[in-house]
Amino acid sequence: FLERPDAMERVSAIPFQRIWSQQDTNWDHYRSVCIAPVRTDFLIKREVFATGDSQSKATTAGAKLEMALKRAFEEDKSRRFQLRQRPAVKTLLIELAIVEVTPRLTAGERSNSTIRGSLAFEGRISDATTGQVLATMADRRLGPPIITAPGIGYWGHLDRITTAWAHDLVKALDM
């Protein structure tokens, strides 16, 4: 999804594994965000699906991430950014792609996935008017280690990870 993933690095203040940011960006200039539909087509191209329903679960994870982002911006107490349906002036365009989805195992199963399951994304934030890329990010997260009611089953980790990413992105932009 990202053209220059090698340009990203770890920044301890940002909760994602790797980021890159245009140094001269005036983030205070932006007053709203527009969230593009989360892409999952890279998973299809890479043929990474280990189980038959992984493709549909990746699409579901993309939709969950998009909804979680919208909800996180709407619920943000700082109200720094207004959520827009279409790109506009002084708007950040947020584009994300799910690039890996791994199911969690159930008791007694053996496969290439982990007991916790995982989800990885890549993303970019650009000026919605000019298209200039202002930041890129990538992260991979494991599902919760303890099996709880929402975490049971192959895909129980998707909700927690997508919600955490959404809140972390809002916090990072509020800095």
Short mmCIF file of C-alpha atoms in Angstrom, two decimals:
data_model
loop_
_atom_site.label_atom_id
_atom_site.label_comp_id
_atom_site.label_asym_id
_atom_site.label_seq_id
_atom_site.Cartn_x
_atom_site.Cartn_y
_atom_site.Cartn_z
CA PHE A 1 0.00 0.00 0.00
CA LEU A 2 2.72 2.48 0.96
CA GLU A 3 5.23 3.54 -1.66
CA ARG A 4 8.15 4.20 0.74
CA PRO A 5 7.82 1.98 3.81
CA ASP A 6 11.61 2.17 4.27
CA ALA A 7 11.30 5.90 5.13
CA MET A 8 9.36 5.14 8.31
CA GLU A 9 10.91 4.78 11.75
CA ARG A 10 9.94 4.15 15.36
CA VAL A 11 8.92 7.27 17.29
CA SER A 12 8.26 6.59 20.97
CA ALA A 13 5.60 9.30 21.36
CA ILE A 14 3.44 7.78 18.59
CA PRO A 15 1.65 4.48 19.36
CA PHE A 16 2.35 2.82 16.00
CA GLN A 17 5.36 0.64 15.16
CA ARG A 18 6.66 2.85 12.34
CA ILE A 19 5.84 6.33 11.09
CA TRP A 20 7.09 9.04 8.78
CA SER A 21 6.00 12.66 8.92
CA GLN A 22 6.68 15.64 6.65
CA GLN A 23 8.84 17.85 8.88
CA ASP A 24 7.45 21.26 7.95
CA THR A 25 3.76 20.30 8.33
CA ASN A 26 1.63 22.78 10.28
CA TRP A 27 -0.89 20.35 11.77
CA ASP A 28 -2.78 23.26 13.38
CA HIS A 29 -3.79 24.36 9.86
CA TYR A 30 -6.18 21.39 9.60
CA ARG A 31 -9.66 21.51 11.13
CA SER A 32 -11.35 18.41 9.74
CA VAL A 33 -10.72 14.84 8.62
CA CYS A 34 -12.16 12.70 5.85
CA ILE A 35 -11.80 8.94 6.19
CA ALA A 36 -11.52 6.95 2.99
CA PRO A 37 -12.93 3.40 2.89
CA VAL A 38 -10.34 1.05 4.39
CA ARG A 39 -8.76 -1.06 1.66
CA THR A 40 -8.30 -4.82 1.84
CA ASP A 41 -7.46 -5.51 -1.81
CA PHE A 42 -3.76 -5.97 -1.00
CA LEU A 43 -4.63 -9.13 0.90
CA ILE A 44 -6.40 -10.54 -2.13
CA LYS A 45 -3.43 -9.75 -4.41
CA ARG A 46 -0.95 -11.35 -2.00
CA GLU A 47 -3.10 -14.47 -1.54
CA VAL A 48 -2.43 -14.54 2.19
CA PHE A 49 -5.65 -16.18 3.25
CA ALA A 50 -5.01 -19.23 5.38
CA THR A 51 -8.65 -20.15 5.89
CA GLY A 52 -11.67 -20.01 3.61
CA ASP A 53 -13.38 -17.12 5.38
CA SER A 54 -10.27 -14.96 5.85
CA GLN A 55 -11.05 -12.80 2.81
CA SER A 56 -14.50 -11.90 4.12
CA LYS A 57 -13.06 -11.32 7.61
CA ALA A 58 -10.43 -8.98 6.16
CA THR A 59 -13.22 -7.00 4.47
CA THR A 60 -15.11 -7.01 7.77
CA ALA A 61 -11.97 -5.81 9.60
CA GLY A 62 -11.64 -2.95 7.09
CA ALA A 63 -15.25 -1.91 7.65
CA LYS A 64 -14.81 -2.18 11.44
CA LEU A 65 -11.68 -0.03 11.31
CA GLU A 66 -13.42 2.62 9.21
CA MET A 67 -16.40 2.73 11.59
CA ALA A 68 -14.14 2.73 14.66
CA LEU A 69 -12.21 5.71 13.23
CA LYS A 70 -15.37 7.67 12.55
CA ARG A 71 -16.69 6.90 16.02
CA ALA A 72 -13.37 7.84 17.66
CA PHE A 73 -13.32 11.25 15.94
CA GLU A 74 -16.99 11.85 16.80
CA GLU A 75 -16.40 10.93 20.46
CA ASP A 76 -13.08 12.77 20.83
CA LYS A 77 -13.43 15.14 23.78
CA SER A 78 -10.98 17.68 22.32
CA ARG A 79 -13.20 18.08 19.22
CA ARG A 80 -10.12 19.25 17.32
CA PHE A 81 -11.28 17.72 14.04
CA GLN A 82 -14.69 17.80 12.41
CA LEU A 83 -15.53 14.61 10.55
CA ARG A 84 -16.35 15.27 6.87
CA GLN A 85 -17.93 12.98 4.30
CA ARG A 86 -15.92 14.50 1.42
CA PRO A 87 -12.47 16.05 1.17
CA ALA A 88 -12.40 19.85 1.62
CA VAL A 89 -10.05 22.75 2.38
CA LYS A 90 -8.12 22.39 5.69
CA THR A 91 -9.01 18.69 5.74
CA LEU A 92 -6.79 15.68 6.33
CA LEU A 93 -7.53 12.65 4.19
CA ILE A 94 -6.91 9.42 6.10
CA GLU A 95 -6.33 6.34 3.94
CA LEU A 96 -5.69 2.95 5.54
CA ALA A 97 -5.22 -0.57 4.24
CA ILE A 98 -5.43 -3.85 6.13
CA VAL A 99 -2.33 -5.68 4.88
CA GLU A 100 -2.45 -8.77 7.09
CA VAL A 101 -5.10 -10.65 9.03
CA THR A 102 -4.31 -13.83 10.95
CA PRO A 103 -7.00 -15.85 12.74
CA ARG A 104 -6.54 -16.91 16.33
CA LEU A 105 -6.37 -20.59 17.16
CA THR A 106 -8.88 -22.50 19.18
CA ALA A 107 -7.83 -25.10 21.73
CA GLY A 108 -5.97 -28.06 20.23
CA GLU A 109 -5.58 -26.55 16.75
CA ARG A 110 -2.32 -26.41 14.80
CA SER A 111 -1.68 -23.91 12.02
CA ASN A 112 0.59 -21.04 11.03
CA SER A 113 -1.42 -18.51 13.05
CA THR A 114 -0.83 -17.58 16.65
CA ILE A 115 -3.09 -18.34 19.59
CA ARG A 116 -3.78 -14.59 19.79
CA GLY A 117 -4.39 -13.75 16.12
CA SER A 118 -3.07 -10.55 14.57
CA LEU A 119 -3.95 -7.66 12.31
CA ALA A 120 -1.64 -5.28 10.41
CA PHE A 121 -2.32 -2.02 8.61
CA GLU A 122 -0.49 0.63 6.63
CA GLY A 123 -1.81 4.15 6.24
CA ARG A 124 -1.20 7.63 4.99
CA ILE A 125 -2.49 11.04 5.91
CA SER A 126 -2.54 13.68 3.20
CA ASP A 127 -3.81 17.15 2.55
CA ALA A 128 -7.24 16.53 1.04
CA THR A 129 -6.96 19.51 -1.32
CA THR A 130 -3.41 19.15 -2.64
CA GLY A 131 -2.92 15.41 -2.20
CA GLN A 132 0.48 15.99 -0.55
CA VAL A 133 1.31 13.08 1.77
CA LEU A 134 1.96 14.48 5.25
CA ALA A 135 2.48 11.26 7.22
CA THR A 136 2.59 7.50 6.83
CA MET A 137 2.26 4.80 9.44
CA ALA A 138 2.30 1.03 9.85
CA ASP A 139 1.41 -1.21 12.75
CA ARG A 140 0.79 -4.87 13.56
CA ARG A 141 -1.03 -5.89 16.71
CA LEU A 142 -1.79 -9.17 18.40
CA GLY A 143 -5.18 -9.95 19.85
CA PRO A 144 -5.68 -10.26 23.61
CA PRO A 145 -3.91 -13.19 25.29
CA ILE A 146 -6.84 -14.00 27.57
CA ILE A 147 -9.88 -15.56 25.97
CA THR A 148 -12.92 -13.49 26.90
CA ALA A 149 -16.44 -13.60 25.53
CA PRO A 150 -15.72 -11.04 22.74
CA GLY A 151 -12.38 -12.71 22.04
CA ILE A 152 -13.61 -16.25 21.46
CA GLY A 153 -13.29 -17.77 18.01
CA TYR A 154 -11.01 -17.28 15.04
CA TRP A 155 -11.81 -13.58 14.61
CA GLY A 156 -12.53 -12.43 18.17
CA HIS A 157 -9.51 -10.12 18.18
CA LEU A 158 -10.61 -7.87 15.29
CA ASP A 159 -12.88 -5.53 17.29
CA ARG A 160 -10.33 -4.80 20.00
CA ILE A 161 -7.49 -4.12 17.59
CA THR A 162 -9.47 -1.88 15.23
CA THR A 163 -10.91 0.12 18.15
CA ALA A 164 -7.45 0.55 19.70
CA TRP A 165 -5.98 1.74 16.38
CA ALA A 166 -8.78 4.27 15.92
CA HIS A 167 -8.30 5.79 19.37
CA ASP A 168 -4.51 5.80 18.98
CA LEU A 169 -4.74 7.64 15.65
CA VAL A 170 -7.05 10.29 17.10
CA LYS A 171 -4.68 10.75 20.07
CA ALA A 172 -1.67 11.03 17.77
CA LEU A 173 -3.37 13.75 15.69
CA ASP A 174 -4.44 15.59 18.86
CA MET A 175 -0.80 15.94 20.00
#
